């Protein structure tokens, strides 16, 4: 029996939405422990939700992992529950790509069910709060030990929506990378691994040219923010294991005018 | 013995206020599970708190339900604990109307006590944090099995402050409704039930005229936000079971300039 | 065996950082209860974090107390775990002053260890998320019963960084006080105890002159916000037990233009 449910959403902290889902889960499975990953994902930002989920799950106990970023709620998008190939994780959410990047790091999807008409769902006049009516009760049932194929209708793993992410590349002596995400500190996470960056000399101690479509800047690659003066740009390996840019005691995203998917060229000097 | 306390407030997420109340509860009743409904209610907004509490409780396990929206803290307003007529719910909070709409859906108030001088309260030099000093310790005592009449002095259920809500009405072929609440997405929840709306032809598939005191707009009544283009207005039954207005990927409140209690006329075309 | 971990940080609510730390703790010590004090401390504001921690801990069960306000992460600052002299509290966080004011109210520091290379830490390529990689796993190990001297290398209690706070004084018939903190309501907490204020006649019922470096205002000292009209200034003993200023249904910090460490002169009229 699974005893942990993690929960990530864009419900925010102003309304009762998160609390209601906790209530539904506690009513169905009183002993389960719920770990809120975050509910502050930007409204409808499937990309940001998918990346946060993928970043968090390796650090949580195996269990049921609920992720609700759901701009298509009430429409034709499917609601799904997925088992990963490593046999440890059950993912529950809308079939819009929010779950797939996380599933991929656990070996991909072994089994998938459509839970839109799940016997575990609540009946409701509303079509706008599937977190409460579909996803939370199904997650609670799975945590309570109900089998995956008992909470929905089998669908093929291949039919589950994937989420395409940009992909950094080497171009001559430059690294062409893209903004994957911007965190609450304004730190910019790129789509380049430290290994790829190192292959063009972007590594600890290097001085860098950073070229965006609108700005040019210089940065230092160093382990600690303190290695540069306040206001200066630093490149580093971030907590998600990706090459990232930060401004010591400032916002790199703001200073460089960067948004998700923006392209940058980085070069060691 | 009750084992769930739900907790709703306007304490926000910046200060230690919510955590301190959790600490007080955990110290008094270590085994109780606390479900945070939300602490993001707008400062001092009794209406918003009362509606969020009423919306959430049907989905939570029965237990002790703590709600602290308390602009009158330190003043003459009473602190109360209430038992509902259905015998399942204990509500704890200031006597300013925040509890009453929730009590009403569980049959009304069966028994009420004034907990301002409760033997369970903490002694404190401060008069501004009754969440910590009065409400949390009394809720924890009730969750621990202490009887209602042991935590305060009996008062009459009729003396408990009610919260008057606006009331939609039919006027000819129009529905005259009012804004009850605006959620974090900018969705506008009205005081009209789907049944009342249907009685004037406002139902799934209908095209609507929406008249505010300052603006005129057209809307479609449809189950899913995706049924209209981004930026267009949609009417729907919201998660609280009320007629509501939304803008697909936008804010209906902002677009129509609507605030709580504003009146609208809706008419099927 | 300790069974409560309290957790305070400036990680905010937008990213997965807090959830990841919860995951790390739950993986290491599945039965521990985590009480989030707040994660909304202003970014890098060691002062605000230290004061919130000191204000909250007297109200929580004794346990492990994790506090991560860490502008120097990745740099030379030490990571530490401390046992307080009263024998009840274990504090875990960066050695930058955030822990010391809380330790002081439990008798000061009895024993201290440097946990930067703790056998309990996670291995990580990242140097920017010690909450996940160092502080959370060490806190979980301590909660699980591992001894303090087994999670790090002994250091002297005297070497732990202290946090200097301003100190109010009496000057003739005036109280010279300083802003310690501003809460989410805009209430201004000063460094003066009610006892010191009373010594110059600043006590319940008194009319006050309040002089800042840029403004002059009048206030009333009264127990309840309701004792003044909306928009008027009130002095009171706040929930942290300090002399404080508030504006009924407004922000004292905004109205007087006050920030932490600003000096004020208060005088009874």
PDB file of C-alpha atoms in Angstrom, chain C residues 25-121:
ATOM      1  CA  UNK C  25      12.841  14.465   5.136  1.00  0.00           C
ATOM      2  CA  UNK C  26       9.994  11.996   4.515  1.00  0.00           C
ATOM      3  CA  UNK C  27      12.365   9.646   2.695  1.00  0.00           C
ATOM      4  CA  UNK C  28      14.858   9.642   5.590  1.00  0.00           C
ATOM      5  CA  UNK C  29      12.401   9.710   8.502  1.00  0.00           C
ATOM      6  CA  UNK C  30       8.912   8.685   7.327  1.00  0.00           C
ATOM      7  CA  UNK C  31       7.155   9.192  10.650  1.00  0.00           C
ATOM      8  CA  UNK C  32       8.302  12.728  11.486  1.00  0.00           C
ATOM      9  CA  UNK C  33       5.760  15.531  11.534  1.00  0.00           C
ATOM     10  CA  UNK C  34       6.867  18.665   9.702  1.00  0.00           C
ATOM     11  CA  UNK C  35       5.464  22.028  10.797  1.00  0.00           C
ATOM     12  CA  UNK C  36       6.052  24.754   8.223  1.00  0.00           C
ATOM     13  CA  UNK C  37       6.554  27.985  10.171  1.00  0.00           C
ATOM     14  CA  UNK C  38       6.668  30.056   6.986  1.00  0.00           C
ATOM     15  CA  UNK C  39       8.548  30.042   3.700  1.00  0.00           C
ATOM     16  CA  UNK C  40       7.584  33.609   2.862  1.00  0.00           C
ATOM     17  CA  UNK C  41      10.480  35.386   4.598  1.00  0.00           C
ATOM     18  CA  UNK C  42      11.818  38.067   2.237  1.00  0.00           C
ATOM     19  CA  UNK C  43      14.636  36.671   0.070  1.00  0.00           C
ATOM     20  CA  UNK C  44      17.955  36.639   1.940  1.00  0.00           C
ATOM     21  CA  UNK C  45      16.536  38.564   4.924  1.00  0.00           C
ATOM     22  CA  UNK C  46      18.467  36.908   7.749  1.00  0.00           C
ATOM     23  CA  UNK C  47      17.074  39.390  10.280  1.00  0.00           C
ATOM     24  CA  UNK C  48      13.448  38.667   9.421  1.00  0.00           C
ATOM     25  CA  UNK C  49      14.063  34.929   9.487  1.00  0.00           C
ATOM     26  CA  UNK C  50      15.863  35.064  12.823  1.00  0.00           C
ATOM     27  CA  UNK C  51      13.048  37.083  14.403  1.00  0.00           C
ATOM     28  CA  UNK C  52      10.283  34.873  13.020  1.00  0.00           C
ATOM     29  CA  UNK C  53      12.077  31.775  14.282  1.00  0.00           C
ATOM     30  CA  UNK C  54      12.560  33.306  17.725  1.00  0.00           C
ATOM     31  CA  UNK C  55       8.906  34.342  17.831  1.00  0.00           C
ATOM     32  CA  UNK C  56       7.566  30.948  16.773  1.00  0.00           C
ATOM     33  CA  UNK C  57       9.615  28.361  18.657  1.00  0.00           C
ATOM     34  CA  UNK C  58       8.220  29.004  22.159  1.00  0.00           C
ATOM     35  CA  UNK C  59       4.849  27.905  20.757  1.00  0.00           C
ATOM     36  CA  UNK C  60       5.945  24.729  18.985  1.00  0.00           C
ATOM     37  CA  UNK C  61       6.739  21.343  20.482  1.00  0.00           C
ATOM     38  CA  UNK C  62      10.427  20.803  21.216  1.00  0.00           C
ATOM     39  CA  UNK C  63      12.182  19.135  18.311  1.00  0.00           C
ATOM     40  CA  UNK C  64      14.452  19.821  15.387  1.00  0.00           C
ATOM     41  CA  UNK C  65      14.173  23.358  14.050  1.00  0.00           C
ATOM     42  CA  UNK C  66      15.304  23.912  10.494  1.00  0.00           C
ATOM     43  CA  UNK C  67      15.825  27.504   9.285  1.00  0.00           C
ATOM     44  CA  UNK C  68      17.224  28.215   5.844  1.00  0.00           C
ATOM     45  CA  UNK C  69      17.833  31.860   4.945  1.00  0.00           C
ATOM     46  CA  UNK C  70      21.066  31.390   3.101  1.00  0.00           C
ATOM     47  CA  UNK C  71      22.379  34.158   0.831  1.00  0.00           C
ATOM     48  CA  UNK C  72      25.889  32.702   1.183  1.00  0.00           C
ATOM     49  CA  UNK C  73      25.013  29.202  -0.049  1.00  0.00           C
ATOM     50  CA  UNK C  74      27.901  27.625  -1.921  1.00  0.00           C
ATOM     51  CA  UNK C  75      30.383  30.023  -0.307  1.00  0.00           C
ATOM     52  CA  UNK C  76      32.587  29.692   2.760  1.00  0.00           C
ATOM     53  CA  UNK C  77      29.858  30.127   5.380  1.00  0.00           C
ATOM     54  CA  UNK C  78      29.505  27.039   7.573  1.00  0.00           C
ATOM     55  CA  UNK C  79      26.442  24.821   7.848  1.00  0.00           C
ATOM     56  CA  UNK C  80      25.673  24.005  11.484  1.00  0.00           C
ATOM     57  CA  UNK C  81      23.515  22.068  13.897  1.00  0.00           C
ATOM     58  CA  UNK C  82      23.173  23.335  17.465  1.00  0.00           C
ATOM     59  CA  UNK C  83      21.845  21.928  20.723  1.00  0.00           C
ATOM     60  CA  UNK C  84      20.416  24.470  23.152  1.00  0.00           C
ATOM     61  CA  UNK C  85      21.376  24.608  26.833  1.00  0.00           C
ATOM     62  CA  UNK C  86      17.892  23.658  28.016  1.00  0.00           C
ATOM     63  CA  UNK C  87      18.443  20.269  26.356  1.00  0.00           C
ATOM     64  CA  UNK C  88      15.265  20.369  24.284  1.00  0.00           C
ATOM     65  CA  UNK C  89      15.959  22.030  20.974  1.00  0.00           C
ATOM     66  CA  UNK C  90      18.165  21.178  18.018  1.00  0.00           C
ATOM     67  CA  UNK C  91      18.629  24.003  15.496  1.00  0.00           C
ATOM     68  CA  UNK C  92      19.838  23.377  11.934  1.00  0.00           C
ATOM     69  CA  UNK C  93      20.783  25.967   9.313  1.00  0.00           C
ATOM     70  CA  UNK C  94      23.505  28.160   7.852  1.00  0.00           C
ATOM     71  CA  UNK C  95      25.947  29.768  10.305  1.00  0.00           C
ATOM     72  CA  UNK C  96      24.996  33.346   9.454  1.00  0.00           C
ATOM     73  CA  UNK C  97      23.073  34.469  12.526  1.00  0.00           C
ATOM     74  CA  UNK C  98      19.653  33.131  11.602  1.00  0.00           C
ATOM     75  CA  UNK C  99      19.693  30.540  14.418  1.00  0.00           C
ATOM     76  CA  UNK C 100      21.300  32.418  17.274  1.00  0.00           C
ATOM     77  CA  UNK C 101      18.487  34.690  18.514  1.00  0.00           C
ATOM     78  CA  UNK C 102      16.244  31.613  18.819  1.00  0.00           C
ATOM     79  CA  UNK C 103      18.978  29.632  20.582  1.00  0.00           C
ATOM     80  CA  UNK C 104      19.371  32.476  23.075  1.00  0.00           C
ATOM     81  CA  UNK C 105      15.827  32.115  24.414  1.00  0.00           C
ATOM     82  CA  UNK C 106      16.485  28.446  25.185  1.00  0.00           C
ATOM     83  CA  UNK C 107      19.553  29.216  27.277  1.00  0.00           C
ATOM     84  CA  UNK C 108      22.046  29.635  24.457  1.00  0.00           C
ATOM     85  CA  UNK C 109      24.127  27.041  22.647  1.00  0.00           C
ATOM     86  CA  UNK C 110      25.337  23.979  24.537  1.00  0.00           C
ATOM     87  CA  UNK C 111      26.939  22.071  21.672  1.00  0.00           C
ATOM     88  CA  UNK C 112      27.568  22.847  18.006  1.00  0.00           C
ATOM     89  CA  UNK C 113      28.691  20.843  14.984  1.00  0.00           C
ATOM     90  CA  UNK C 114      29.724  21.783  11.443  1.00  0.00           C
ATOM     91  CA  UNK C 115      27.550  19.697   9.108  1.00  0.00           C
ATOM     92  CA  UNK C 116      29.036  20.811   5.771  1.00  0.00           C
ATOM     93  CA  UNK C 117      30.541  17.366   5.237  1.00  0.00           C
ATOM     94  CA  UNK C 118      28.002  15.481   7.299  1.00  0.00           C
ATOM     95  CA  UNK C 119      27.790  11.732   6.644  1.00  0.00           C
ATOM     96  CA  UNK C 120      24.031  12.364   6.446  1.00  0.00           C
ATOM     97  CA  UNK C 121      24.208  14.908   3.597  1.00  0.00           C
TER      98      UNK C 121
END
